[in-house]
Coordinates of C-alpha atoms and ligand atoms in Angstrom, one line a residue:
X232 CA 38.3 -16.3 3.9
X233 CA 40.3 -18.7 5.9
X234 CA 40.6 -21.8 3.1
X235 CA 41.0 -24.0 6.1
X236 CA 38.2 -23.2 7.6
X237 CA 36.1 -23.6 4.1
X238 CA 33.4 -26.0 4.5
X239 CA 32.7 -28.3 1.4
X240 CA 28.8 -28.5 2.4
X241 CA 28.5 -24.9 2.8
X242 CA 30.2 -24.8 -0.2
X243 CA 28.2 -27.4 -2.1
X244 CA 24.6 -25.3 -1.1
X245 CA 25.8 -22.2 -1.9
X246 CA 26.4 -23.5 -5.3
X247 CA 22.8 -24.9 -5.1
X248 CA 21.4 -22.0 -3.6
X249 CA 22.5 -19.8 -7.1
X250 CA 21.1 -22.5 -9.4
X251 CA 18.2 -22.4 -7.7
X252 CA 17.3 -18.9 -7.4
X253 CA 18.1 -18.9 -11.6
X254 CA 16.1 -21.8 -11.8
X255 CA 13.3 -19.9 -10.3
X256 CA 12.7 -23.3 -8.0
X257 CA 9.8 -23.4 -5.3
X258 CA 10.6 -23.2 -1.5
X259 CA 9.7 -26.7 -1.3
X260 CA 11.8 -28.0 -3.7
X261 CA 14.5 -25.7 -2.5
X262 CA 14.4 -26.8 0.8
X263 CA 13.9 -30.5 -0.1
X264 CA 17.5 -30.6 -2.0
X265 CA 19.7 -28.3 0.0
X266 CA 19.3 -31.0 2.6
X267 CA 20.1 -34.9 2.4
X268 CA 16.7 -36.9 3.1
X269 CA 18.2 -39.3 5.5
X270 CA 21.8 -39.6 7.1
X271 CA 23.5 -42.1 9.4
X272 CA 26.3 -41.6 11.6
X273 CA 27.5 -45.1 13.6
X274 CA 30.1 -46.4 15.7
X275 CA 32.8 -49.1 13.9
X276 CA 34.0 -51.3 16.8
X277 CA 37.3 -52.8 15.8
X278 CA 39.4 -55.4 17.4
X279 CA 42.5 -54.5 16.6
X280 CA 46.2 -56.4 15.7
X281 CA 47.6 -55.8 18.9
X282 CA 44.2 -57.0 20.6
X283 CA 43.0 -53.9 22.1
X284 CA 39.6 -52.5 20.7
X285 CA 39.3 -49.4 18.7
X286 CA 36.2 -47.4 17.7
X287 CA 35.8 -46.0 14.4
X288 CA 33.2 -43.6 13.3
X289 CA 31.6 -44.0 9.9
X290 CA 28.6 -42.3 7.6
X291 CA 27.0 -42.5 5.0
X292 CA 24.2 -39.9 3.7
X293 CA 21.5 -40.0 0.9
X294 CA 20.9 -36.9 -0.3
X295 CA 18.1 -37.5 -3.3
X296 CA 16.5 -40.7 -4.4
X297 CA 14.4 -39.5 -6.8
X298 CA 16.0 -40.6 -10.1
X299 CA 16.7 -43.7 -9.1
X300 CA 18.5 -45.6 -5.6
X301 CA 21.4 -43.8 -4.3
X302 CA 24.7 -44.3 -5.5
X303 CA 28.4 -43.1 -3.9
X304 CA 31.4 -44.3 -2.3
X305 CA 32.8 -44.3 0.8
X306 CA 36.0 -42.8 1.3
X307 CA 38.0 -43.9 4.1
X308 CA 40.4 -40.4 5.6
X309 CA 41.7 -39.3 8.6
X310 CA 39.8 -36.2 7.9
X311 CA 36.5 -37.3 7.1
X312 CA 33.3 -35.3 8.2
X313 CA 29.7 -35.4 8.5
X314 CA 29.6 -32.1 6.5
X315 CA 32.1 -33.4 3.5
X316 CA 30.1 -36.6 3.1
X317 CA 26.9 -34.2 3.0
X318 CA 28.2 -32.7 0.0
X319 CA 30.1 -35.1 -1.8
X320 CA 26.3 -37.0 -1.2
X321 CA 24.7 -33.8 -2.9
X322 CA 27.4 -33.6 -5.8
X323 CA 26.3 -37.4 -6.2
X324 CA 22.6 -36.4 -7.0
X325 CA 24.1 -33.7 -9.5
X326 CA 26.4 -36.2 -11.0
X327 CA 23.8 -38.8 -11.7
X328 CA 21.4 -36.2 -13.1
X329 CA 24.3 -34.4 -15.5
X330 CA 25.2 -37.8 -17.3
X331 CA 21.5 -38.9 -17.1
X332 CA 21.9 -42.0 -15.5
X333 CA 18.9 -43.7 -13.6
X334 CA 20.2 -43.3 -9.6
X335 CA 20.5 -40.8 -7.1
X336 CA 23.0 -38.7 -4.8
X337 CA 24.9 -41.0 -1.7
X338 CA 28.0 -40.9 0.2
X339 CA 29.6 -42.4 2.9
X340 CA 33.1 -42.7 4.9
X341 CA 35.0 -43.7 8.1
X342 CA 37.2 -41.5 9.8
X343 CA 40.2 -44.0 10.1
X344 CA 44.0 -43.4 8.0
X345 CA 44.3 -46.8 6.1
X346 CA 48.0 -45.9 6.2
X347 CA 48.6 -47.2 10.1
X348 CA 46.2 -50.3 9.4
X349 CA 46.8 -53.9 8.8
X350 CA 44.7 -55.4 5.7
X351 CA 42.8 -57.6 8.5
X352 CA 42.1 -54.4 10.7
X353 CA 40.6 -52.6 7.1
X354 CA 39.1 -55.6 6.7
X355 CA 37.2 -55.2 10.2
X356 CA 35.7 -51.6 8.9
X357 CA 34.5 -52.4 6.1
X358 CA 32.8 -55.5 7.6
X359 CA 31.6 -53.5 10.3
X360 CA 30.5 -50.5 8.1
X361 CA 27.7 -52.8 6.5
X362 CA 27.0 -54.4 9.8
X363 CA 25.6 -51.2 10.8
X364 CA 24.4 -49.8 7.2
X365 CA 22.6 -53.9 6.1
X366 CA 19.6 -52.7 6.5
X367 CA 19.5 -49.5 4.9
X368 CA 21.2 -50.3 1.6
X369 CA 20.8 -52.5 -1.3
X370 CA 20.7 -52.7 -4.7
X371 CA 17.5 -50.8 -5.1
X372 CA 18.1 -49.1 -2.8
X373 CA 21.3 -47.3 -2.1
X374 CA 24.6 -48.5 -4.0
X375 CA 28.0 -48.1 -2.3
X376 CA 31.4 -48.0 -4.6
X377 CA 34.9 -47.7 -3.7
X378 CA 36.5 -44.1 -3.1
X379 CA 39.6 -42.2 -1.7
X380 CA 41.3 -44.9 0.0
X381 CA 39.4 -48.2 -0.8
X382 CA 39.4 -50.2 -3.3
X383 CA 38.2 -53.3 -5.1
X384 CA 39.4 -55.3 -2.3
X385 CA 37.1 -53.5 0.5
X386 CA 34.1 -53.6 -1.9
X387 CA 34.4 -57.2 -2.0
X388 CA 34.6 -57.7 1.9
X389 CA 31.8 -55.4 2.0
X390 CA 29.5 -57.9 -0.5
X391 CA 30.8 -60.8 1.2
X392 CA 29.8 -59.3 4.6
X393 CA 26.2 -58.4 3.4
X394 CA 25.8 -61.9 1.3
X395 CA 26.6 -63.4 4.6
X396 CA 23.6 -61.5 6.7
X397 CA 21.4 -61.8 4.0
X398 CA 22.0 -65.7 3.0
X399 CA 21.9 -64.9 -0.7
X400 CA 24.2 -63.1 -3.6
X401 CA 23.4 -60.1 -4.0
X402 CA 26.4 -58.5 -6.3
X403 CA 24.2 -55.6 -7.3
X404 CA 24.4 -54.3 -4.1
X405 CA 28.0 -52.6 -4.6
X406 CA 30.0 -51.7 -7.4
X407 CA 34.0 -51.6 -8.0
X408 CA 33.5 -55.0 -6.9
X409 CA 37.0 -57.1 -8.5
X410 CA 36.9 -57.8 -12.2
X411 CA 35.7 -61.9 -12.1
X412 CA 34.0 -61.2 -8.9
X413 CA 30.8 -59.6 -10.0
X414 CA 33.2 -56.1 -11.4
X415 CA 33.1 -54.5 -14.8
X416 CA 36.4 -54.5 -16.8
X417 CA 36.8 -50.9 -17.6
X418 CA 36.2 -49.6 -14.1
X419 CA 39.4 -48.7 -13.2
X420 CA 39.9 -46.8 -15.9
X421 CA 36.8 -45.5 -16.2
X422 CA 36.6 -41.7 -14.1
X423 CA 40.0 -41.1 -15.4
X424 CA 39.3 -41.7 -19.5
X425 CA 35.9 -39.9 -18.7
X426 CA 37.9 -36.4 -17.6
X427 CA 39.8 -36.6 -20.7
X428 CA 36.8 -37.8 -23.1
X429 CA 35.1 -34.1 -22.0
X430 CA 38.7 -32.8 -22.2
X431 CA 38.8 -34.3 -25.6
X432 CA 35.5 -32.2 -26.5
X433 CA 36.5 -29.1 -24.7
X434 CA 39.6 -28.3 -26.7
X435 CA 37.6 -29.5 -30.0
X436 CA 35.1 -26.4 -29.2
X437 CA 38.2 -24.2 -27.9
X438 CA 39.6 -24.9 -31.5
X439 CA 42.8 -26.4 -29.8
X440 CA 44.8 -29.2 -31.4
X441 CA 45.7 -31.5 -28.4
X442 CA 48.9 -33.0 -29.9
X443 CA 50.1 -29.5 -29.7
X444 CA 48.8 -29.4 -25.5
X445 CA 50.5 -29.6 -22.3
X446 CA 49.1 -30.4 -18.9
X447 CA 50.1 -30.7 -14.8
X448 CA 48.0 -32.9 -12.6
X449 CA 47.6 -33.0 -8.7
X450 CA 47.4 -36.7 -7.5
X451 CA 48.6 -39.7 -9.1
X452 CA 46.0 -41.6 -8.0
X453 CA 43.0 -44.1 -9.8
X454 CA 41.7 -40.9 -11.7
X455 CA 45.2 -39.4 -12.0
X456 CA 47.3 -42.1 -13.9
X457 CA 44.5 -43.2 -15.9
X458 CA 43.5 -39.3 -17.5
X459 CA 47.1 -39.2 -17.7
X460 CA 47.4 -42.4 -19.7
X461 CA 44.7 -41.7 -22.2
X462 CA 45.5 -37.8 -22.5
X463 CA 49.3 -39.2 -24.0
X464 CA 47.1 -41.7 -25.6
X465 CA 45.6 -39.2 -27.5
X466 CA 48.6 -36.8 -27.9
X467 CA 48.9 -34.7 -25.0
X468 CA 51.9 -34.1 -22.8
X469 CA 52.2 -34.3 -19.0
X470 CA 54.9 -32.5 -17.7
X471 CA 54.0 -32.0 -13.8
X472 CA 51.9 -34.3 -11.5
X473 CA 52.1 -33.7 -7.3
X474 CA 51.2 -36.0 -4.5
X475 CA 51.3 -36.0 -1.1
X476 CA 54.2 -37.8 0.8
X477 CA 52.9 -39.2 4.1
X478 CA 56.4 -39.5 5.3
X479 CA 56.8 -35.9 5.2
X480 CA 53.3 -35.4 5.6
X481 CA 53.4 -32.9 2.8
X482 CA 52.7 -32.6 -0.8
X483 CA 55.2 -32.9 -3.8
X484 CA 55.4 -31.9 -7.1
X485 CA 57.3 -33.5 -9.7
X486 CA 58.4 -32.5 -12.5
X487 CA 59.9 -33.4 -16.3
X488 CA 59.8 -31.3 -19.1
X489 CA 60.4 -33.6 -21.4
X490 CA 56.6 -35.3 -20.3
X491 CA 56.3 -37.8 -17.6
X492 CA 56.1 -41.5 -17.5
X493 CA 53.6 -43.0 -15.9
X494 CA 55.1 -46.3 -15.9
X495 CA 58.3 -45.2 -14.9
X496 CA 56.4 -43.2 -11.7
X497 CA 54.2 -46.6 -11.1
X498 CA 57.5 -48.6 -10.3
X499 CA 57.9 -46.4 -7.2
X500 CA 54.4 -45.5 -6.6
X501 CA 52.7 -46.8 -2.9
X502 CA 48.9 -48.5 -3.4
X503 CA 47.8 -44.6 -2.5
X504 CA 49.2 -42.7 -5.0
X505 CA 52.5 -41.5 -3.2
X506 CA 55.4 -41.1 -5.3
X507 CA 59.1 -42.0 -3.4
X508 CA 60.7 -38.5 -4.2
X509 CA 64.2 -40.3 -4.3
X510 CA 63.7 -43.0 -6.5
X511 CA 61.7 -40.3 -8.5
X512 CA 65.0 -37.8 -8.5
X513 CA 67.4 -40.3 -9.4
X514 CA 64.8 -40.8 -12.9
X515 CA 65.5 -36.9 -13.6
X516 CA 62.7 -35.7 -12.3
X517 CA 62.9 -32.2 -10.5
X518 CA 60.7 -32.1 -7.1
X519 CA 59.1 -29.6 -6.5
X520 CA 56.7 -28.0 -3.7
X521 CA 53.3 -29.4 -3.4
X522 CA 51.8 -26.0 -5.0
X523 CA 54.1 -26.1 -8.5
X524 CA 51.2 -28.3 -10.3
X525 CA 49.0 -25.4 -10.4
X526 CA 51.8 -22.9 -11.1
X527 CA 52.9 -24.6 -14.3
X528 CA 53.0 -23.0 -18.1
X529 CA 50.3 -25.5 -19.5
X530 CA 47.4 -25.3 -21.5
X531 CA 45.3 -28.0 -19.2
X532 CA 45.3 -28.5 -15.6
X533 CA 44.0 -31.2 -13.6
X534 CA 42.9 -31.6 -10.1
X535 CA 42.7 -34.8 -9.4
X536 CA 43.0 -35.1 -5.5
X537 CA 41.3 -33.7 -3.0
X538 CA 38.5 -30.8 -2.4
X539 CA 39.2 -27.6 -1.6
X540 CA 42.8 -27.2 -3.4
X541 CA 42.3 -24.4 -5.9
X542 CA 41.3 -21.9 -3.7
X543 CA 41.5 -17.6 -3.7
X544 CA 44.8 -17.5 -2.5
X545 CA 46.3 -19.3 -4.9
X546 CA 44.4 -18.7 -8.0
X547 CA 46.2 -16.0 -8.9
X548 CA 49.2 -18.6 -9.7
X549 CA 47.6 -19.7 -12.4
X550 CA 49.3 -19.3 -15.4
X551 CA 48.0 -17.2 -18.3
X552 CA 48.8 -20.3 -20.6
X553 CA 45.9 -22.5 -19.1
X554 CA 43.2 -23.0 -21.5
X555 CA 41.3 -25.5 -19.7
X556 CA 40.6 -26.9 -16.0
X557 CA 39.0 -30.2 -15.8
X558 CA 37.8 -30.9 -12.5
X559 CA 38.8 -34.8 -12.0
X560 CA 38.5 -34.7 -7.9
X561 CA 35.1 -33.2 -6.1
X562 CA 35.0 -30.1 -5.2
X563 CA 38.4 -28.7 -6.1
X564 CA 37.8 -25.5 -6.5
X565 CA 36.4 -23.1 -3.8
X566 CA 33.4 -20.7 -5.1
X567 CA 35.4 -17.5 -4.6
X568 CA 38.2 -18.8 -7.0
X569 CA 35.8 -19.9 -9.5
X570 CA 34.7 -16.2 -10.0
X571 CA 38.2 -15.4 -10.7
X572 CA 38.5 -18.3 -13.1
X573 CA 35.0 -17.3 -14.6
X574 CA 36.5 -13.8 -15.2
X575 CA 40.0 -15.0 -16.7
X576 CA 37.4 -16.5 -19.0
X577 CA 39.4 -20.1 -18.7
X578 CA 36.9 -22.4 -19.6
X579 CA 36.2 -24.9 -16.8
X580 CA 34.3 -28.9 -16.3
X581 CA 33.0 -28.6 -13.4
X582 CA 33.9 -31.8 -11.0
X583 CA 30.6 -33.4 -11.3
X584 CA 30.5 -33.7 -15.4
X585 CA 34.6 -34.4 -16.1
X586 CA 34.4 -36.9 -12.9
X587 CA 30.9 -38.9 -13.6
X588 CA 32.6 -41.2 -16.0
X589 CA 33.3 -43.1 -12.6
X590 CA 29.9 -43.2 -11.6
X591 CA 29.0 -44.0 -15.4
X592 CA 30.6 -46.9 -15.3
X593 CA 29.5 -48.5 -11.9
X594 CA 26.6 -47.8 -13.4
X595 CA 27.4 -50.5 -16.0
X596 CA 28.5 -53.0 -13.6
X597 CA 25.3 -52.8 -12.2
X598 CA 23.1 -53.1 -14.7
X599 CA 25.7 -56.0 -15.8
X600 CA 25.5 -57.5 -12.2
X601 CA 21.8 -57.7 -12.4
X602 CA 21.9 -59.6 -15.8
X603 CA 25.0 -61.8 -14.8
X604 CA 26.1 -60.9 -18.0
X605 CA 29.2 -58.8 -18.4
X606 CA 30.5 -56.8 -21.3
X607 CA 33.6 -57.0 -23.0
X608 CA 35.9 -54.0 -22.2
X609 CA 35.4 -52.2 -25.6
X610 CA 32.0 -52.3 -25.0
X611 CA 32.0 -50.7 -21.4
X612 CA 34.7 -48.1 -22.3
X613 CA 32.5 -46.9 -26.1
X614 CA 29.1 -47.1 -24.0
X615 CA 31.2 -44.2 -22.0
X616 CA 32.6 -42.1 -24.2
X617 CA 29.0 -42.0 -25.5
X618 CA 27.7 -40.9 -22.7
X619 CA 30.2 -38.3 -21.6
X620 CA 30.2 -36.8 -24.6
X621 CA 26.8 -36.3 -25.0
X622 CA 26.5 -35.3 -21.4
X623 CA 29.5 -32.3 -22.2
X624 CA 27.4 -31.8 -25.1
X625 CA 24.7 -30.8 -23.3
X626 CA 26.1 -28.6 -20.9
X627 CA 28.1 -26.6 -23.4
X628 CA 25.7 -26.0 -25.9
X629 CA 23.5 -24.2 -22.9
X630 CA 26.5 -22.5 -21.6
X631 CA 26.9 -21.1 -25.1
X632 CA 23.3 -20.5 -25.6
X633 CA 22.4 -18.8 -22.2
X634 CA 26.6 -17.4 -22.0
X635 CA 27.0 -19.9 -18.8
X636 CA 29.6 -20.6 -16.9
X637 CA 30.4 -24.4 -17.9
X638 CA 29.4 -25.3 -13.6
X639 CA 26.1 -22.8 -13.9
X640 CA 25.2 -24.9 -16.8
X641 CA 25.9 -28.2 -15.4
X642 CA 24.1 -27.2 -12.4
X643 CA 21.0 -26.0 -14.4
X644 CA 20.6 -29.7 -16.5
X645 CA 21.2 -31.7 -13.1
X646 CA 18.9 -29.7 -10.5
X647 CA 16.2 -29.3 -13.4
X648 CA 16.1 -33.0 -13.9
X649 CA 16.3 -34.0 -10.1
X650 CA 13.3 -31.2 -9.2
X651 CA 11.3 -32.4 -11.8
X652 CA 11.5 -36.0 -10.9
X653 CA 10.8 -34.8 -7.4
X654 CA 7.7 -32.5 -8.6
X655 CA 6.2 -35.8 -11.0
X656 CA 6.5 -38.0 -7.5
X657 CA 4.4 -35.6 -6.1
X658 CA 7.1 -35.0 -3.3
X659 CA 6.7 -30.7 -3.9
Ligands
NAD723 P1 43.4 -42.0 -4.8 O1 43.3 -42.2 -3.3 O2 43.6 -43.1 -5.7 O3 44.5 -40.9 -5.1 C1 44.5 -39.6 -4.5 C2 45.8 -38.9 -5.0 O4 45.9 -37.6 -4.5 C3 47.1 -39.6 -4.5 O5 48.1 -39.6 -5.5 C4 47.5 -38.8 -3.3 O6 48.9 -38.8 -3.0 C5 47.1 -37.4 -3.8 N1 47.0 -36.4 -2.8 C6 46.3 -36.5 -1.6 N2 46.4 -35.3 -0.9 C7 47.1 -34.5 -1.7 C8 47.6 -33.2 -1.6 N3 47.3 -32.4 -0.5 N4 48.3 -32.6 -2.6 C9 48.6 -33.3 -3.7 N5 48.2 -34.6 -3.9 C10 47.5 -35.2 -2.9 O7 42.0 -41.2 -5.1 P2 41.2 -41.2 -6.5 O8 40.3 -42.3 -6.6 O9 42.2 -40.9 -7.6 O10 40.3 -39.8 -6.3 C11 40.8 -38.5 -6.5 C12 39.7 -37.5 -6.4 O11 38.8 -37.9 -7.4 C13 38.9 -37.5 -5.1 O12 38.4 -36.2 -5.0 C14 37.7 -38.4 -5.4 O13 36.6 -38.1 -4.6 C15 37.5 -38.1 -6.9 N6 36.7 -39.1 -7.6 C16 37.2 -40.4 -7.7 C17 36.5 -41.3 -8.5 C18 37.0 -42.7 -8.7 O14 36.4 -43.4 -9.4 N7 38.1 -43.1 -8.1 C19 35.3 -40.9 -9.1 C20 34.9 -39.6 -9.0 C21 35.6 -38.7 -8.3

């Protein structure tokens, strides 16, 4: 198959399409959840800088409220589609179900490259994404966070915009919202400590000391740097992270085998995750092409990017050293390289388990938004690693029980949960 012609969405109901039929699910229910119940699609009209006016196309799909309102980000990309947000929205629902948290499955975006705007024109989207999406959001209702390529900063302008129309505060409308402003200290971290609190339990069941591990990550972005930070924490060793150069407009890898710093990296790091590969070579590290994370002698390996990057033809780079993928981006691998993974018997968390801690957490703010009462930091980040580890809990002891696949497993806890909340509505 042509990898550039994969499509996440067909990807992300194919996956669903297996649980299912395992499941033994009813053609309602079946037909209910391979769709999204209700998507938008709008026109962003944007005066720009230089005073002419540019029109930007934005999303945002709920694909399950049956738990609980919808929760997801929106990702801002050059690349965006109606089909990726459909899945990432469906992966939501999943996600939510997995770590048993009370919401459903959104997602939205806006194809625009935040790279070639001004702060003010940003701005402009984000205030003209809720313009179009007031009505149809809110905190019980559907719940917005930041994603790929927005940040605290949009989330507020994105409250502020909705407080405005409505005439009244309404900070648990959106989460990631700035730490004083209505956000919950811990969020930042909070996706990437999650990946390495299931990685933490993975190599306990694999019987793997992980001061004795070594790992390679793709991105060096939120999720990135922060697994990375609390993997060392804890005793690992990084020796490869890659990134894309927008410059070059390729990817990077970069390389020290003594471990990298994340510090060090952060000095010459951009606000998306690029690393300047000459700063980078005169601190002794060795850059390499965008594909050497994957390629690496480790025991642990990371995707923490983009979808769609572990794919069949280069799976076979792997090397016979790796113990352990953890999934930190959505949808990183393709369903044909999972096989081979499957059958190479590395043992895998899926995207929407190692990545939920994210979701977890905005959970938290939330429920701390509601109250007006926030936690302390400890607080937010133990309340986590309680529920991630219970939720890899979980899923491994039925992968052991029923010999699953660590995603089959995953899948069968999360569309269980989401079909039966949707049978005890009465909805199928
Ligand atoms: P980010 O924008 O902060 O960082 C993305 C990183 O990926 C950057 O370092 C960028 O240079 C790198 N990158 C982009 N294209 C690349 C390529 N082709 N090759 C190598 N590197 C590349 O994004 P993030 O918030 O860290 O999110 C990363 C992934 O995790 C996404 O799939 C996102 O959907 C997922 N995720 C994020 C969160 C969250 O809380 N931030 C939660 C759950 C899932």
């Amino acid at each position: 198959m042509d990898d550039k012609s994969y499509n996440p969405f067909a990807m992300a109901q194919a996956q669903f399409d297996k649980a299912a039929e395992v499941l033994n699910l009813d053609a309602a229910t079946r037909q209910l959840l391979r769709q999204p119940m209700r998507e938008y699609q709008f026109s962003i009209p944007v005066r720009m800088d230089d005073g002419t006016a540019k029109i930007f196309r934005g999303f945002r799909v709920q694909h399950n409220d049956a738990r609980g309102p919808g929760k997801g980000g929106i990702r801002f990309h050059p690349q965006e589609t109606i089909d990726t947000v459909r899945a990432l929205s469906m992966w939501m629902t999943w996600k939510c179900a997995v770590v048993d948290i009370p919401l459903g499955g959104s997602k939205g975006g806006v194809i625009c490259d935040p790279h070639n705007l001004s702060s003010r024109e940003e701005e402009q989207i984000c205030r003209g994404w809720i313009r179009q999406m007031a009505k149809f959001i809110g905190a019980q209702v559907d719940v917005p966070a930041p994603d790929v390529m927005t940040s605290a900063q949009h989330m507020l302008w994105m409250l502020d915009e909705y407080e405005v129309i409505y005439g009244q505060k309404s900070p648990g409308l959106i989460t990631g919202k700035p730490v004083g402003m209505g956000g919950s200290l811990g969020r930042t971290e909070a996706t990437g400590y999650g990946v390495i609190f299931t990685v933490r339990e993975a190599f306990k069941e694999l019987g793997v000391e992980i001061k004795q591990t070594t790992a390679s990550v793709q991105g060096f972005g939120n999720v990135a740097q922060f697994a990375i930070r609390l993997y060392q924490q804890i005793g690992g060793k990084v020796i490869c992270v890659s990134c894309w150069d927008q410059n070059d407009q390729k990817s990077y890898g970069f390389k020290k085998e003594s471990g990298i710093d994340p510090d060090e990296l952060l000095k010459f790091t951009d606000r998306f995750g690029g690393i300047n590969k000459d700063k980078a070579r005169e601190a002794g590290y060795e850059i390499l092409p965008g594909s050497a994370w994957l390629e690496q002698p480790v025991d642990l390996l990371i995707p923490a990017a983009l979808e769609n990057q572990i794919t069949v033809s280069n799976v076979e780079h792997i090397a016979t050293s790796v113990k352990l993928i953890a999934e930190g981006a959505n949808g990183p691998t393709t369903p044909d390289a999972d096989q081979k993974i499957a059958a190479r018997g590395i043992f895998l968390i899926p995207d929407f388990l190692a990545n939920a801690g994210g979701v977890t957490c905005s959970y938290f703010e939330q429920v701390q938004s509601n109250m007006n009462y926030y936690w302390e930091k400890d607080e937010v980040l133990g309340k986590l690693d309680v529920k991630m580890t219970s939720a890899f809990q979980a899923v491994s002891e039925l992968a052991r029980k029923r010999k699953l696949f660590m995603r089959d497993a995953a899948y069968y806890i999360a569309i269980s949960r989401v079909a039966q909340a949707c049978k005890d509505r009465g909805w199928t």
